[in-house]
PDB file of C-alpha atoms in Angstrom:
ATOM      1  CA  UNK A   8      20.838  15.774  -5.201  1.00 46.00           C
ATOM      2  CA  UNK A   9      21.099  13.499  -2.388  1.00 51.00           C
ATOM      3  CA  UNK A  10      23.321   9.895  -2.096  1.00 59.00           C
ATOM      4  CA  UNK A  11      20.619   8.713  -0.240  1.00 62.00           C
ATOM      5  CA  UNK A  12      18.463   5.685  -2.384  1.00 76.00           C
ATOM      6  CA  UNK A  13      15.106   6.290  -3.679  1.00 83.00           C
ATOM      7  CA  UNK A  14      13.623   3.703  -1.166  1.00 95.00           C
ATOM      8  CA  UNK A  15      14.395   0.085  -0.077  1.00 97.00           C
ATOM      9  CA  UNK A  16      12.712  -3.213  -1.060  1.00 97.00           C
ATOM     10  CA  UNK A  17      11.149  -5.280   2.266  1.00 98.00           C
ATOM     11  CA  UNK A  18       9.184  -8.737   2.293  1.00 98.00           C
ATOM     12  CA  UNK A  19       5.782  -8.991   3.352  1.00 97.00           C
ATOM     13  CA  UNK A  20       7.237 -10.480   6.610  1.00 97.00           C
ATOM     14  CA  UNK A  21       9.178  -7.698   7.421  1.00 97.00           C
ATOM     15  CA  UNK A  22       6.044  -5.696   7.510  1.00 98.00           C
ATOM     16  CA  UNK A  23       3.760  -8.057   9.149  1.00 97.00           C
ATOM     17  CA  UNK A  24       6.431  -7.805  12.475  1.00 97.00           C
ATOM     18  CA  UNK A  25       6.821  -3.613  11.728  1.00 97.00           C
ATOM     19  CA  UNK A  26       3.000  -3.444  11.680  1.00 96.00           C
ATOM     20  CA  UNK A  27       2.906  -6.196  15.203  1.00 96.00           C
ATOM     21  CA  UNK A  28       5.331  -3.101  16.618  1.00 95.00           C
ATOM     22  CA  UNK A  29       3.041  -0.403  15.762  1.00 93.00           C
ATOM     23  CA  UNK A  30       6.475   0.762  14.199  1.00 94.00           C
ATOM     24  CA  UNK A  31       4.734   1.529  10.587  1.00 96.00           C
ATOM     25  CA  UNK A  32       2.956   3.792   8.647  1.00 97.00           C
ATOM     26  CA  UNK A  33       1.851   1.910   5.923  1.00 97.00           C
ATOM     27  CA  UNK A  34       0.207   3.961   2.706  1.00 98.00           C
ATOM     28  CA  UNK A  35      -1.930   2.083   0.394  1.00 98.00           C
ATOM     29  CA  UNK A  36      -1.242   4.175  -2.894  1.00 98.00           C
ATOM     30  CA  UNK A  37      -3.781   1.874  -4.984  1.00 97.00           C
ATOM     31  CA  UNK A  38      -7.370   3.696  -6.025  1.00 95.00           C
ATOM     32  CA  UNK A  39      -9.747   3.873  -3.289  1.00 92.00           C
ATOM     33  CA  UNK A  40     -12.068   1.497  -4.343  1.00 93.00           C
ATOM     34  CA  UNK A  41      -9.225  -1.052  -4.399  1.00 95.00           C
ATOM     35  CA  UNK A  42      -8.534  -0.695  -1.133  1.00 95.00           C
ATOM     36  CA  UNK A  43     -12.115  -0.356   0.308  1.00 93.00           C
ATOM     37  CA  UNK A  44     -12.612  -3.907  -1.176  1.00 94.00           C
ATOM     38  CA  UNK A  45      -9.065  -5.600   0.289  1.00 95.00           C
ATOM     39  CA  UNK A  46      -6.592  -4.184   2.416  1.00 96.00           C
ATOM     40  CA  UNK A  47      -3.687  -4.718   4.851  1.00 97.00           C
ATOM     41  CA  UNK A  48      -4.781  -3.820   8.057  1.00 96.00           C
ATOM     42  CA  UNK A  49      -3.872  -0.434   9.503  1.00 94.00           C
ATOM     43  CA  UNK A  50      -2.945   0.866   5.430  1.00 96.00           C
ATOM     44  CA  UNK A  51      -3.881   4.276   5.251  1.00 96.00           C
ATOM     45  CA  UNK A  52      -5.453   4.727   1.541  1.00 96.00           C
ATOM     46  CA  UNK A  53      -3.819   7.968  -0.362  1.00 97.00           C
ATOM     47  CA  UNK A  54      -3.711   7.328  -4.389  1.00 97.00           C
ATOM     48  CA  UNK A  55      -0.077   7.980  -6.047  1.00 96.00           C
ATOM     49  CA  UNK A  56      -1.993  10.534  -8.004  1.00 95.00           C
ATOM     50  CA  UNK A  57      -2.863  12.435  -4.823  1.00 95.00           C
ATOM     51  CA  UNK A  58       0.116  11.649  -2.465  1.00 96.00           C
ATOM     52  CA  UNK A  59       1.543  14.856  -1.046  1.00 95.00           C
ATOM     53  CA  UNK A  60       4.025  15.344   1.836  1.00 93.00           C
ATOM     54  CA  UNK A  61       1.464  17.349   3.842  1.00 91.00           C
ATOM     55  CA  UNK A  62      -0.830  14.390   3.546  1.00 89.00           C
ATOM     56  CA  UNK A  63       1.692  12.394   6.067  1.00 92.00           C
ATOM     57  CA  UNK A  64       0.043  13.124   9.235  1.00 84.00           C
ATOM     58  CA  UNK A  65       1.492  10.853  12.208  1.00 84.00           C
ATOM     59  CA  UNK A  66       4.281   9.430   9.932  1.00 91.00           C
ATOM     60  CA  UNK A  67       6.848  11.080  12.951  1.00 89.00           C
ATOM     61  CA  UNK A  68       8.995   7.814  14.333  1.00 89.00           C
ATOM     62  CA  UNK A  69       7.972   5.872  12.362  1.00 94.00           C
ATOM     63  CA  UNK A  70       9.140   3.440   9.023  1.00 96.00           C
ATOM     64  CA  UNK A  71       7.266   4.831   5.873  1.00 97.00           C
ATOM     65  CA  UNK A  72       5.747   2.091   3.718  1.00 98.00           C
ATOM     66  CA  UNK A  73       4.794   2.746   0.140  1.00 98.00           C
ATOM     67  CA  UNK A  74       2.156  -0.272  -0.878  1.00 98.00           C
ATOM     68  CA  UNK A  75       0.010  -1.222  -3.586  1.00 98.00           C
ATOM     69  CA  UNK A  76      -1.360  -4.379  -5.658  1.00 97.00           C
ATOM     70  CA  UNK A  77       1.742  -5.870  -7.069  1.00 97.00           C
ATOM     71  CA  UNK A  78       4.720  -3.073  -6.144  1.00 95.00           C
ATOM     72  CA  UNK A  79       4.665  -0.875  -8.955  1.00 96.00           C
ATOM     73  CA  UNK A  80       2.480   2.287  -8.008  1.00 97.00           C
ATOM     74  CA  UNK A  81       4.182   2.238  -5.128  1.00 97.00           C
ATOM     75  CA  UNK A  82       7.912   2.339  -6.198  1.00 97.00           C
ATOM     76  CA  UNK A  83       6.239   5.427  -8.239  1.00 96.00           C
ATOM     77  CA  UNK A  84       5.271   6.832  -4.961  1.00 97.00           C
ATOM     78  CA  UNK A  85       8.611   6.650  -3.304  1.00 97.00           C
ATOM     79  CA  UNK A  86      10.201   8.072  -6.051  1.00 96.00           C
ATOM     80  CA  UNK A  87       7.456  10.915  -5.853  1.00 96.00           C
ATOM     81  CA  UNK A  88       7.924  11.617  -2.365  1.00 96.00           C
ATOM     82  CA  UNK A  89      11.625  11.783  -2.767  1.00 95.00           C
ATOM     83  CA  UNK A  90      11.219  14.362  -5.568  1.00 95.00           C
ATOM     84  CA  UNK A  91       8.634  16.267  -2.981  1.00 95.00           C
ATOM     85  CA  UNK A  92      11.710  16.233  -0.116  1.00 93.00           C
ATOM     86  CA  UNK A  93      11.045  13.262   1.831  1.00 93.00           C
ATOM     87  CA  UNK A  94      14.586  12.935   3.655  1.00 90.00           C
ATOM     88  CA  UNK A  95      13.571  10.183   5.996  1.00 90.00           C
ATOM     89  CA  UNK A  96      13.874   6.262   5.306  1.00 91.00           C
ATOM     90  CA  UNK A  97      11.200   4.997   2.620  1.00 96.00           C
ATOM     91  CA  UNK A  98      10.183   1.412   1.800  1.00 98.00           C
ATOM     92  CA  UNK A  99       8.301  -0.298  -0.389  1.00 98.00           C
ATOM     93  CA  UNK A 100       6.195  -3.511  -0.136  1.00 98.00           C
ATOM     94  CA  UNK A 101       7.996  -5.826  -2.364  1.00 97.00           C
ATOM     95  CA  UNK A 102       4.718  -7.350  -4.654  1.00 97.00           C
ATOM     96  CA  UNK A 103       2.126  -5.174  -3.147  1.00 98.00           C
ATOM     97  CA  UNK A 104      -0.667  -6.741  -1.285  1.00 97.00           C
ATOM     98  CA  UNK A 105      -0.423  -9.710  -3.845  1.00 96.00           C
ATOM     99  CA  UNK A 106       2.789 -10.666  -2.224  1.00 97.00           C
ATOM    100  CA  UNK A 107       1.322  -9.991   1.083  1.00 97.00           C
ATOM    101  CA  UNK A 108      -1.373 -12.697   0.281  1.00 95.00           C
ATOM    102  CA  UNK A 109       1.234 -14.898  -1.186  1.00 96.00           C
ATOM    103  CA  UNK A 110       2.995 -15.197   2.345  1.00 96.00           C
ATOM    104  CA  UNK A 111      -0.556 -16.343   4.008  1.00 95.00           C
ATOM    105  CA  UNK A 112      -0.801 -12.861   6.173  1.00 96.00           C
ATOM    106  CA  UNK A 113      -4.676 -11.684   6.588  1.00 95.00           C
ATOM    107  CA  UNK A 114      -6.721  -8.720   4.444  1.00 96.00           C
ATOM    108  CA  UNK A 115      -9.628  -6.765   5.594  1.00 94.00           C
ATOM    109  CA  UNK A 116     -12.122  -5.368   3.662  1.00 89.00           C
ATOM    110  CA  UNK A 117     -15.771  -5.282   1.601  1.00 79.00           C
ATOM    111  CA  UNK A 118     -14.687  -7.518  -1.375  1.00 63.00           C
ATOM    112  CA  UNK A 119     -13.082 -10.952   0.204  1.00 49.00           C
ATOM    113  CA  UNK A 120     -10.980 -12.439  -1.886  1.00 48.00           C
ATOM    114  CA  UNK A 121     -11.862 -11.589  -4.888  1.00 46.00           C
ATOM    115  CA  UNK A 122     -11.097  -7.823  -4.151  1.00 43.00           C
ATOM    116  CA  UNK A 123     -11.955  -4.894  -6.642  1.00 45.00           C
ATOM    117  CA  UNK A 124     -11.799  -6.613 -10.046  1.00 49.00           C
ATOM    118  CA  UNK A 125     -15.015  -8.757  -8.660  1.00 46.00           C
ATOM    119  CA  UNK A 126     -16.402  -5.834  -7.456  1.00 45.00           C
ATOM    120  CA  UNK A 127     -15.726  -4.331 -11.010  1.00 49.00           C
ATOM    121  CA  UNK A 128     -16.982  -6.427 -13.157  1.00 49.00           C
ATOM    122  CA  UNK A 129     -20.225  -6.927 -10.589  1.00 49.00           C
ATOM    123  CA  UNK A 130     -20.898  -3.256 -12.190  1.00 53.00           C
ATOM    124  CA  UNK A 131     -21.078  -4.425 -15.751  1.00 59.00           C
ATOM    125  CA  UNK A 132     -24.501  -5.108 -17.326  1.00 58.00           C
ATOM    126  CA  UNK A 133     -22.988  -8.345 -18.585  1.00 54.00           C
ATOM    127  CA  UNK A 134     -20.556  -8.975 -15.224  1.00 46.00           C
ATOM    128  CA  UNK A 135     -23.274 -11.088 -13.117  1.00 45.00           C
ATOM    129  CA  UNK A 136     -23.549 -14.576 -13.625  1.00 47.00           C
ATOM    130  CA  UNK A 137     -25.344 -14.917 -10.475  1.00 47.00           C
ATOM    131  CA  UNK A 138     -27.967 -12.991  -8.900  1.00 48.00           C
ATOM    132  CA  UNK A 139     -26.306 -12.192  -5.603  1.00 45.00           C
TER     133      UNK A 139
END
């Protein structure tokens, strides 16, 4: 087994300047309604459950970035990639996207900001409190 750490912690900073450089490849690894209703721009969405080496298309030259809601999916998904036979660098999104909020940087998406657990309970007969 290799020396070579799972993955390394970086602040939602770090990212926002990676992602200005088109230097990133940022995976979303929450479920893809989560990320249809908020996500960081350019965040390609591939659940943990589902993340497979193969599915790393364009990844070549560039930093990989594990991501998710608060940063615990995605340390899963490092550590699953490693186990896979990822040899190049790996980094995770210190505090997920809730972090990424935290530090004032901009989402995109259906939901706003009230994201999938609005969207959620929207679904349930008793969720709706207003008729939008």
């Amino acid at each position: 087994m290799s020396n070579q750490p799972a993955y390394a912690e970086i602040e939602a900073e770090t990212l926002r300047e990676w992602l200005e450089r088109n230097d990133v490849y940022l995976v979303d690894v929450r479920p893809p309604g989560m990320h249809e209703a908020e996500r960081i721009a350019g965040s390609r969405p591939i659940p943990v459950a589902n993340l497979e080496l193969k599915d790393l298309n364009g990844v070549e030259g560039k930093k990989l970035v594990m991501q998710c809601q608060i940063g615990v999916a995605s340390v899963r998904a490092c550590h699953k990639l490693r186990a896979q036979g990822w040899q190049g660098e790996l980094f995770n999104l210190a505090g997920g996207i809730t972090e990424w909020k935290k530090a004032g940087l901009p989402t995109e998406g259906s939901g706003g900001g009230g994201g999938a657990l609005r969207s959620l309970i929207s679904k349930l007969p008793f969720g709706r409190s207003d008729p939008r």
